[in-house]
Every structure is written in C-alpha cells, then in structure tokens.
Amino acid sequence: AQSVTQLGSHVSVSEGALVLLRCNYSSSVPPYLFWYVQYPNQGLQLLLKYTTGATLVKGINGFEAEFKKSETSFHLTKPSAHMSDAAEYFCAVKSTGNQFYFGTGTSLTVIP
Amino acid sequence: DTEVTQTPKHLVMGMTNKKSLKCEQHMGHRAMYWYKQKAKKPPELMFVYSYEKLSINESVPSRFSPECPNSSLLNLHLHALQPEDSALYLCASSQEMPADTQYFGPGTRLTVL
C-alpha cells in the first residue's frame, strides 16, 4: 500500500523567505516521487520528480527537493519565495503501474 | 510538445442533459486518465486507459462513461449528473513506465444545476 502525507495544509511565507513544503510517503517498494503545482482554475504542472540517481532534484522556477530514504521524505524547497509562487502544491508517489497517489495538498501563500 | 488539451473549458448542464468532455494529446502516450477534483482537494482518479483499453475504473457511477476512440483521444460522456458532480475534470496522459510523468490538461470546470 502506498500513501502520501503533506504536513501543513496551509503555509504562509514572506516574499524572499525560504519555502519549505513537507512530504512523507509510505511505499512497500522503491518509489517514484513527484511534486506538482496547481494555479487557480488550471491543471497540474510538474515541478520536479525523483526516479533514481541523485537524491537532490532540481526543478522549474527555482524549486528543488531531496529524497531521503531513511526518513521516507521528499520535501520541496525554494530559497526565496516570489509572489508568483502562491499556488496549491501536491506531492505524489508511484511505484509500479500507472496509478498516482496524491497527498492532500499544501496551499502556499506569499505575503508581500 | 507536452500539451494535453481539453474542451470545453467550462460546462454548465442540467441534471437531465447529456454532454461530453474531450481530451487530446499528441505526445504518443499510451496511458490516459480522467480525474475529478473538488476545490482545495487532490485529484481523484476515475478511469485509466492503457493502449486504448480501460484498465482501471475506480468504482465510478455509471452516469460517467469513458471512451477512448484512439490513442490520442479520450472522451468522458455525462448523463443524468447530480449537483455533487460539479467539479474540475482533469485529463492526463503518460507513457507506460511507472517513472514517467503524467501530463495534465487545464481541465473542464463542470457545473451541474
């Protein structure tokens, strides 16, 4: 069985501050991990993904995430928040097959 | 080209209407998906087509009927919907390998009156 937990359904940061969105997963096999962003009334856009190899993954818009197997975590970070980062963020996991398991999402607010 | 297109963008329908949602991709992906998303919630998987065959049906009511006419097209036929079916309907596609990214369309905002 697989599941994804995103701690904090709402996160607020000041513009220019560090963004940290947390994601923990449970999976019986090595997982493939994804972060998606969703702006209002739009579809989901891939930010980054981890499959194999380097555990620090860089994505679009300055985001990065680190796969930590010992902690079963895949937290998303960005050194300096921008107003345009305000959106809903979803962590997702896959192992075998085509099915994604999504976390419940984190709504990011950026305060000017 | 990593685009998945969906039409219409918005749809308002009565409970007795029949309508269809359309999804198209030209990335050569062989897996296509329908998701339902309520506000501030994650997408909920409805159907998965793999090589144009229905491979997953997540116990979706029969008033939703998917169709995959060819490898590039995915339809969702709607009939006798309920107001609680109002949501954003997202289509996605991917290659067949688990590590492959799902690419999402912009969605159809459905309102059932």
PDB file of C-alpha atoms in Angstrom, chain A:
ATOM      1  CA  ALA A   1       0.000   0.000   0.000  1.00  0.00           C
ATOM      2  CA  GLN A   2       1.153   3.499  -0.709  1.00  0.00           C
ATOM      3  CA  SER A   3       0.226   6.788   0.864  1.00  0.00           C
ATOM      4  CA  VAL A   4       1.454  10.348   0.902  1.00  0.00           C
ATOM      5  CA  THR A   5       1.274  12.792   3.800  1.00  0.00           C
ATOM      6  CA  GLN A   6       1.728  16.510   3.332  1.00  0.00           C
ATOM      7  CA  LEU A   7       2.178  18.232   6.663  1.00  0.00           C
ATOM      8  CA  GLY A   8       0.516  21.614   6.738  1.00  0.00           C
ATOM      9  CA  SER A   9      -2.481  22.217   4.509  1.00  0.00           C
ATOM     10  CA  HIS A  10      -1.652  25.938   4.520  1.00  0.00           C
ATOM     11  CA  VAL A  11       1.791  27.532   4.566  1.00  0.00           C
ATOM     12  CA  SER A  12       2.448  31.274   4.580  1.00  0.00           C
ATOM     13  CA  VAL A  13       5.838  32.819   3.915  1.00  0.00           C
ATOM     14  CA  SER A  14       7.059  36.330   3.327  1.00  0.00           C
ATOM     15  CA  GLU A  15       8.324  37.303  -0.075  1.00  0.00           C
ATOM     16  CA  GLY A  16      12.024  36.476  -0.238  1.00  0.00           C
ATOM     17  CA  ALA A  17      11.850  33.923   2.585  1.00  0.00           C
ATOM     18  CA  LEU A  18      12.592  30.222   2.375  1.00  0.00           C
ATOM     19  CA  VAL A  19       9.799  27.972   1.175  1.00  0.00           C
ATOM     20  CA  LEU A  20       9.615  24.507   2.764  1.00  0.00           C
ATOM     21  CA  LEU A  21       6.747  22.172   1.913  1.00  0.00           C
ATOM     22  CA  ARG A  22       6.825  18.784   3.566  1.00  0.00           C
ATOM     23  CA  CYS A  23       6.021  15.410   2.036  1.00  0.00           C
ATOM     24  CA  ASN A  24       6.349  11.982   3.595  1.00  0.00           C
ATOM     25  CA  TYR A  25       5.417   8.760   1.855  1.00  0.00           C
ATOM     26  CA  SER A  26       4.934   5.142   2.637  1.00  0.00           C
ATOM     27  CA  SER A  27       5.681   2.588  -0.015  1.00  0.00           C
ATOM     28  CA  SER A  28       6.488  -1.092   0.044  1.00  0.00           C
ATOM     29  CA  VAL A  29       8.814  -0.740  -2.929  1.00  0.00           C
ATOM     30  CA  PRO A  30      11.228   1.985  -4.043  1.00  0.00           C
ATOM     31  CA  PRO A  31       9.022   4.884  -5.038  1.00  0.00           C
ATOM     32  CA  TYR A  32       8.962   7.409  -7.800  1.00  0.00           C
ATOM     33  CA  LEU A  33       8.197  10.804  -6.309  1.00  0.00           C
ATOM     34  CA  PHE A  34       6.712  13.899  -7.896  1.00  0.00           C
ATOM     35  CA  TRP A  35       5.826  17.460  -6.970  1.00  0.00           C
ATOM     36  CA  TYR A  36       3.123  19.235  -8.930  1.00  0.00           C
ATOM     37  CA  VAL A  37       1.908  22.833  -8.707  1.00  0.00           C
ATOM     38  CA  GLN A  38      -1.614  23.987  -9.484  1.00  0.00           C
ATOM     39  CA  TYR A  39      -2.589  27.594 -10.044  1.00  0.00           C
ATOM     40  CA  PRO A  40      -6.257  28.580  -9.654  1.00  0.00           C
ATOM     41  CA  ASN A  41      -8.525  27.064 -12.284  1.00  0.00           C
ATOM     42  CA  GLN A  42      -5.659  25.337 -14.041  1.00  0.00           C
ATOM     43  CA  GLY A  43      -4.350  21.812 -14.395  1.00  0.00           C
ATOM     44  CA  LEU A  44      -1.366  20.377 -12.562  1.00  0.00           C
ATOM     45  CA  GLN A  45       2.119  21.258 -13.732  1.00  0.00           C
ATOM     46  CA  LEU A  46       5.140  19.124 -12.937  1.00  0.00           C
ATOM     47  CA  LEU A  47       7.721  20.917 -10.786  1.00  0.00           C
ATOM     48  CA  LEU A  48      10.182  18.048 -10.422  1.00  0.00           C
ATOM     49  CA  LYS A  49      10.449  14.314  -9.944  1.00  0.00           C
ATOM     50  CA  TYR A  50      12.752  11.726  -8.436  1.00  0.00           C
ATOM     51  CA  THR A  51      13.206   8.363 -10.116  1.00  0.00           C
ATOM     52  CA  THR A  52      16.731   7.107  -9.495  1.00  0.00           C
ATOM     53  CA  GLY A  53      20.228   8.512  -9.057  1.00  0.00           C
ATOM     54  CA  ALA A  54      20.999  11.825  -7.411  1.00  0.00           C
ATOM     55  CA  THR A  55      18.768  12.374  -4.422  1.00  0.00           C
ATOM     56  CA  LEU A  56      18.731  16.168  -4.755  1.00  0.00           C
ATOM     57  CA  VAL A  57      16.460  17.022  -7.632  1.00  0.00           C
ATOM     58  CA  LYS A  58      16.201  20.444  -9.218  1.00  0.00           C
ATOM     59  CA  GLY A  59      13.023  21.555 -10.871  1.00  0.00           C
ATOM     60  CA  ILE A  60      11.466  24.523 -12.547  1.00  0.00           C
ATOM     61  CA  ASN A  61      11.035  28.008 -11.060  1.00  0.00           C
ATOM     62  CA  GLY A  62      13.949  27.541  -8.641  1.00  0.00           C
ATOM     63  CA  PHE A  63      12.409  24.674  -6.683  1.00  0.00           C
ATOM     64  CA  GLU A  64      14.295  21.622  -5.532  1.00  0.00           C
ATOM     65  CA  ALA A  65      13.565  18.545  -3.440  1.00  0.00           C
ATOM     66  CA  GLU A  66      15.671  15.950  -1.676  1.00  0.00           C
ATOM     67  CA  PHE A  67      14.786  12.270  -1.499  1.00  0.00           C
ATOM     68  CA  LYS A  68      15.681  10.904   1.931  1.00  0.00           C
ATOM     69  CA  LYS A  69      15.027   7.198   2.030  1.00  0.00           C
ATOM     70  CA  SER A  70      15.804   6.846   5.737  1.00  0.00           C
ATOM     71  CA  GLU A  71      13.201   9.487   6.562  1.00  0.00           C
ATOM     72  CA  THR A  72      10.780   8.479   3.771  1.00  0.00           C
ATOM     73  CA  SER A  73      10.601  12.132   2.868  1.00  0.00           C
ATOM     74  CA  PHE A  74      10.662  14.267  -0.263  1.00  0.00           C
ATOM     75  CA  HIS A  75      10.397  17.861   0.972  1.00  0.00           C
ATOM     76  CA  LEU A  76      10.154  20.723  -1.513  1.00  0.00           C
ATOM     77  CA  THR A  77      12.212  23.884  -1.003  1.00  0.00           C
ATOM     78  CA  LYS A  78      12.892  27.200  -2.643  1.00  0.00           C
ATOM     79  CA  PRO A  79      15.450  29.624  -1.194  1.00  0.00           C
ATOM     80  CA  SER A  80      13.491  32.798  -1.882  1.00  0.00           C
ATOM     81  CA  ALA A  81       9.718  32.959  -2.311  1.00  0.00           C
ATOM     82  CA  HIS A  82       8.193  35.061  -5.043  1.00  0.00           C
ATOM     83  CA  MET A  83       4.628  36.318  -5.217  1.00  0.00           C
ATOM     84  CA  SER A  84       4.068  34.138  -8.269  1.00  0.00           C
ATOM     85  CA  ASP A  85       4.754  31.005  -6.182  1.00  0.00           C
ATOM     86  CA  ALA A  86       1.368  31.330  -4.479  1.00  0.00           C
ATOM     87  CA  ALA A  87      -0.485  28.182  -5.520  1.00  0.00           C
ATOM     88  CA  GLU A  88      -1.530  24.691  -4.427  1.00  0.00           C
ATOM     89  CA  TYR A  89       1.253  22.113  -4.269  1.00  0.00           C
ATOM     90  CA  PHE A  90       0.751  18.365  -4.467  1.00  0.00           C
ATOM     91  CA  CYS A  91       3.232  15.619  -3.691  1.00  0.00           C
ATOM     92  CA  ALA A  92       2.605  12.278  -5.433  1.00  0.00           C
ATOM     93  CA  VAL A  93       4.108   8.804  -5.392  1.00  0.00           C
ATOM     94  CA  LYS A  94       4.095   5.914  -7.845  1.00  0.00           C
ATOM     95  CA  SER A  95       5.769   2.536  -7.643  1.00  0.00           C
ATOM     96  CA  THR A  96       4.510   0.064 -10.211  1.00  0.00           C
ATOM     97  CA  GLY A  97       1.648   0.567 -12.596  1.00  0.00           C
ATOM     98  CA  ASN A  98       0.098   3.806 -13.739  1.00  0.00           C
ATOM     99  CA  GLN A  99      -1.597   4.954 -10.571  1.00  0.00           C
ATOM    100  CA  PHE A 100      -0.544   8.113  -8.775  1.00  0.00           C
ATOM    101  CA  TYR A 101      -1.147   8.517  -5.066  1.00  0.00           C
ATOM    102  CA  PHE A 102      -1.524  12.199  -4.250  1.00  0.00           C
ATOM    103  CA  GLY A 103      -1.057  13.940  -0.959  1.00  0.00           C
ATOM    104  CA  THR A 104      -3.818  16.205   0.290  1.00  0.00           C
ATOM    105  CA  GLY A 105      -2.049  19.306  -0.954  1.00  0.00           C
ATOM    106  CA  THR A 106      -0.490  22.395   0.592  1.00  0.00           C
ATOM    107  CA  SER A 107      -1.747  25.860  -0.196  1.00  0.00           C
ATOM    108  CA  LEU A 108       1.151  28.317  -0.295  1.00  0.00           C
ATOM    109  CA  THR A 109       0.512  31.989   0.427  1.00  0.00           C
ATOM    110  CA  VAL A 110       3.266  34.539  -0.178  1.00  0.00           C
ATOM    111  CA  ILE A 111       2.995  37.712   1.875  1.00  0.00           C
ATOM    112  CA  PRO A 112       4.411  40.874   0.302  1.00  0.00           C
TER     113      PRO A 112
END
